[in-house]
C-alpha atoms as one frame of an Amber mdcrd trajectory, in Angstrom:
protein
   3.946 -51.708 -40.529   4.640 -54.531 -38.088   7.826 -56.472 -37.518   6.860
 -60.116 -37.190   9.563 -62.194 -35.520  10.001 -65.385 -33.543   9.062 -63.672
 -30.260   5.424 -63.726 -31.438   5.295 -67.470 -32.020   3.151 -69.422 -29.579
   1.590 -66.266 -28.111  -1.727 -64.479 -28.382  -0.835 -61.182 -30.070  -3.103
 -58.120 -30.091  -2.358 -55.769 -32.996  -4.019 -52.600 -34.223  -5.454 -52.781
 -37.752  -3.188 -51.235 -40.413  -1.491 -53.868 -42.545   1.071 -54.100 -45.324
   0.486 -56.051 -48.512   1.886 -59.413 -47.378   1.074 -59.331 -43.675  -1.768
 -61.814 -44.187   0.688 -64.472 -45.401   2.990 -63.897 -42.428   0.053 -64.177
 -40.029  -1.088 -67.377 -41.743   2.352 -68.963 -41.473   2.841 -67.934 -37.851
  -0.611 -69.195 -36.969   0.488 -72.601 -38.265   3.368 -72.374 -35.760   1.034
 -71.729 -32.830   0.566 -67.954 -32.846  -2.826 -66.397 -32.226  -3.986 -62.982
 -33.432  -6.535 -60.494 -32.190  -7.007 -57.401 -34.348  -8.103 -54.156 -32.740
 -10.230 -52.550 -35.470 -10.630 -48.776 -35.279 -12.154 -47.730 -38.619 -15.768
 -47.529 -39.781 -17.054 -50.051 -42.305 -18.980 -48.275 -45.062 -20.022 -50.864
 -47.607 -16.929 -52.424 -49.184 -14.434 -49.910 -47.838 -13.496 -47.952 -44.716
 -14.574 -44.411 -43.881 -16.465 -43.385 -46.983 -18.163 -40.222 -45.737 -18.829
 -37.916 -48.714 -20.060 -35.160 -46.407 -16.596 -34.803 -44.844 -15.351 -32.244
 -47.345 -11.996 -30.857 -46.265 -11.068 -33.822 -44.058  -7.917 -34.753 -45.975
  -7.292 -38.070 -44.252 -10.596 -39.412 -45.626 -10.264 -38.083 -49.170  -7.756
 -40.704 -50.357 -10.332 -43.308 -51.300  -7.752 -45.703 -52.787  -5.948 -45.808
 -49.434  -9.062 -46.722 -47.450 -10.175 -49.330 -49.995  -6.750 -50.962 -49.879
  -6.664 -50.861 -46.086 -10.115 -52.453 -45.944  -9.100 -55.290 -48.252  -5.908
 -56.001 -46.306  -7.887 -56.136 -43.078 -10.317 -58.667 -44.577  -7.367 -60.814
 -45.714  -5.746 -60.771 -42.272  -9.007 -61.395 -40.401  -9.096 -64.913 -41.841
  -6.268 -65.931 -39.485  -7.523 -64.286 -36.296  -8.804 -65.609 -33.027 -11.080
 -62.563 -32.714 -11.688 -58.982 -33.782 -11.981 -56.374 -31.044 -13.927 -53.387
 -32.257 -13.090 -49.934 -30.874 -16.787 -49.018 -30.809 -19.854 -50.644 -29.340
 -22.536 -49.579 -31.823 -24.699 -52.503 -32.989 -24.568 -51.235 -36.590 -20.776
 -51.415 -36.785 -20.607 -54.732 -34.940 -22.918 -56.232 -37.549 -21.034 -54.562
 -40.409 -17.771 -56.136 -39.254 -19.374 -59.529 -38.702 -20.585 -59.420 -42.299
 -17.050 -59.042 -43.722 -15.038 -61.498 -41.612 -15.271 -65.300 -41.700 -18.023
 -66.833 -39.511 -15.457 -68.566 -37.283 -13.949 -65.203 -36.217 -15.971 -63.509
 -33.448 -16.342 -59.724 -33.521 -16.588 -58.245 -30.033 -16.655 -54.707 -28.630
 -13.343 -53.768 -27.065 -13.504 -54.039 -23.260 -13.237 -50.539 -21.765 -12.752
 -50.949 -18.012 -11.389 -48.416 -15.572  -7.655 -49.118 -15.220  -6.255 -48.024
 -11.830  -2.639 -48.350 -13.016  -3.260 -45.838 -15.794  -5.015 -43.460 -13.421
  -2.360 -43.787 -10.717   0.358 -42.913 -13.258  -1.169 -39.487 -13.923   1.025
 -36.700 -12.551  -0.871 -33.784 -10.977  -0.155 -30.600 -12.896  -1.267 -26.976
 -12.771  -4.308 -26.391 -14.972  -3.257 -23.707 -17.435  -5.279 -24.874 -20.469
  -9.018 -24.246 -20.431 -10.010 -26.531 -23.306  -8.000 -29.246 -25.082  -8.829
 -31.208 -28.209  -6.445 -33.771 -29.684  -7.610 -35.375 -32.873  -8.107 -35.100
 -36.590  -8.947 -31.595 -37.754 -12.072 -31.176 -39.887 -13.931 -27.986 -40.865
 -16.666 -28.748 -38.311 -14.214 -29.265 -35.475 -12.182 -26.195 -36.368 -15.335
 -24.059 -36.420 -16.195 -25.131 -32.863 -12.653 -24.540 -31.588 -12.566 -21.120
 -33.257 -15.861 -20.174 -31.606 -14.415 -21.052 -28.207 -11.140 -19.181 -28.643
 -12.447 -15.703 -27.670 -13.749 -17.107 -24.374 -11.088 -19.585 -23.275  -7.503
 -20.704 -23.674  -8.020 -23.392 -26.325  -5.448 -25.835 -27.611  -6.185 -28.165
 -30.540  -3.762 -30.490 -32.277  -3.757 -33.679 -34.271  -0.303 -35.177 -33.757
   1.783 -35.199 -30.614   3.951 -37.771 -28.824   2.126 -39.803 -26.202   4.097
 -38.309 -23.311   3.073 -34.808 -24.418  -0.547 -35.820 -24.873  -0.648 -37.099
 -21.294   0.892 -33.864 -20.066  -1.559 -31.674 -21.980  -4.538 -33.728 -20.775
  -3.352 -33.310 -17.173  -2.935 -29.540 -17.670  -6.445 -29.053 -19.099  -9.611
 -28.192 -17.234 -11.737 -29.671 -20.031 -10.958 -32.271 -22.687 -13.227 -32.168
 -25.716 -14.712 -34.910 -27.838 -16.082 -33.482 -31.098 -17.979 -34.960 -34.010
 -16.211 -35.188 -37.347 -19.010 -33.312 -39.122 -22.448 -31.896 -38.220 -24.116
 -35.167 -39.228 -21.527 -37.515 -37.729 -23.443 -40.183 -35.744 -20.773 -41.952
 -33.682 -19.168 -41.011 -30.348 -15.515 -41.895 -29.858 -15.450 -44.778 -27.409
 -11.646 -44.953 -27.367 -11.300 -41.219 -26.783 -13.736 -41.395 -23.850 -11.941
 -44.408 -22.400  -8.476 -42.877 -22.730  -9.434 -39.544 -21.198 -11.484 -40.998
 -18.344  -8.565 -43.222 -17.376  -6.420 -40.075 -17.235  -8.837 -38.614 -14.690
  -9.952 -35.971 -17.193 -13.179 -34.001 -17.266 -14.614 -34.838 -20.690 -17.164
 -32.696 -22.507 -18.568 -34.288 -25.637 -20.621 -33.072 -28.553 -23.756 -35.215
 -28.335 -24.094 -37.899 -31.027 -27.303 -39.669 -32.053 -25.738 -43.111 -31.571
 -25.097 -43.895 -27.882 -22.077 -45.662 -26.408 -21.439 -47.437 -23.133 -19.360
 -44.635 -21.592 -21.933 -41.888 -22.178 -22.946 -41.732 -18.476 -19.415 -40.647
 -17.508 -19.156 -37.759 -19.986 -20.747 -34.291 -19.965 -22.599 -34.091 -23.281
 -24.294 -31.241 -25.071 -25.809 -30.417 -28.439 -23.594 -28.398 -30.764 -25.616
 -25.198 -30.382 -25.180 -25.091 -26.597 -21.713 -26.618 -26.367 -19.951 -23.347
 -25.411 -22.470 -22.796 -22.605 -21.977 -26.311 -21.252 -18.217 -25.906 -21.402
 -18.547 -22.765 -19.307 -20.664 -24.581 -16.727 -18.279 -27.527 -16.601 -15.313
 -25.200 -16.137 -16.977 -23.582 -13.116
C-alpha cells in the first residue's frame, strides 16, 4: 500500500494501518537507518483478528474473515518496529486489547483529537440544501435508519466519495449523522466526531453504551427517538 523511499529516512513517519506482506521488513530496515514509525490504528481488536462481529450480517466489508485475519497479523508484525501506536478510539477496552498484542516497549495511546483552527478556517460557507448526511459503511441497521428518515427529510447517504466532495457535502448539510454499525454496536466513532466537529458541522449521533471523549460536543439520542431528535436539532 505504501511507497517507502529515502525521503522517509531519519524522520518520524505517521502511517495509517493497512500493510502489505513485506512492509514489516522495510520498516525494520529503515528503522536501522534512523526512521521512526507511528501507526494510526483504526480497526477493532477481537481476539486474534480484527473486526469479528458475527451479528453484522449483511455488512460485506466484515464478512471476509481471511482478509481481517491477515491484516491483523501484518499489523502485529509491523508494530514491532514502531515508536508508538496511536489508536483512533479512546475506549479502555480497546486500549488494553491493543497493548496485549504489541511488544511491551511500544506504547499504545489514544489519538489526540484537538480542535484544529486551520481545518475549521478552511471550510467554505455553502447553502444548506441537504437536511441529513451520512458518509460511511452501509449496514442493514444504518440503511434502516436512513430509510426511516427519507419521508421526512432530504437524506443523503454514501460510503465512498473523494475528500473534496465529502467536505462540500458536510458544509451543505444541516445535520451530519453518526450511526452504529448494528443495534448492539457498542462503540462511538471518535474519528468521525473529530472530523465533523472540525468542519463546523452539527453532529447527531446514535447513542452508544461506551462513551468517548467528544460526547459532550455531539447531540446524542437513542435509536428509537433519533428521528425526533434530528427534527429538534434541525429547528
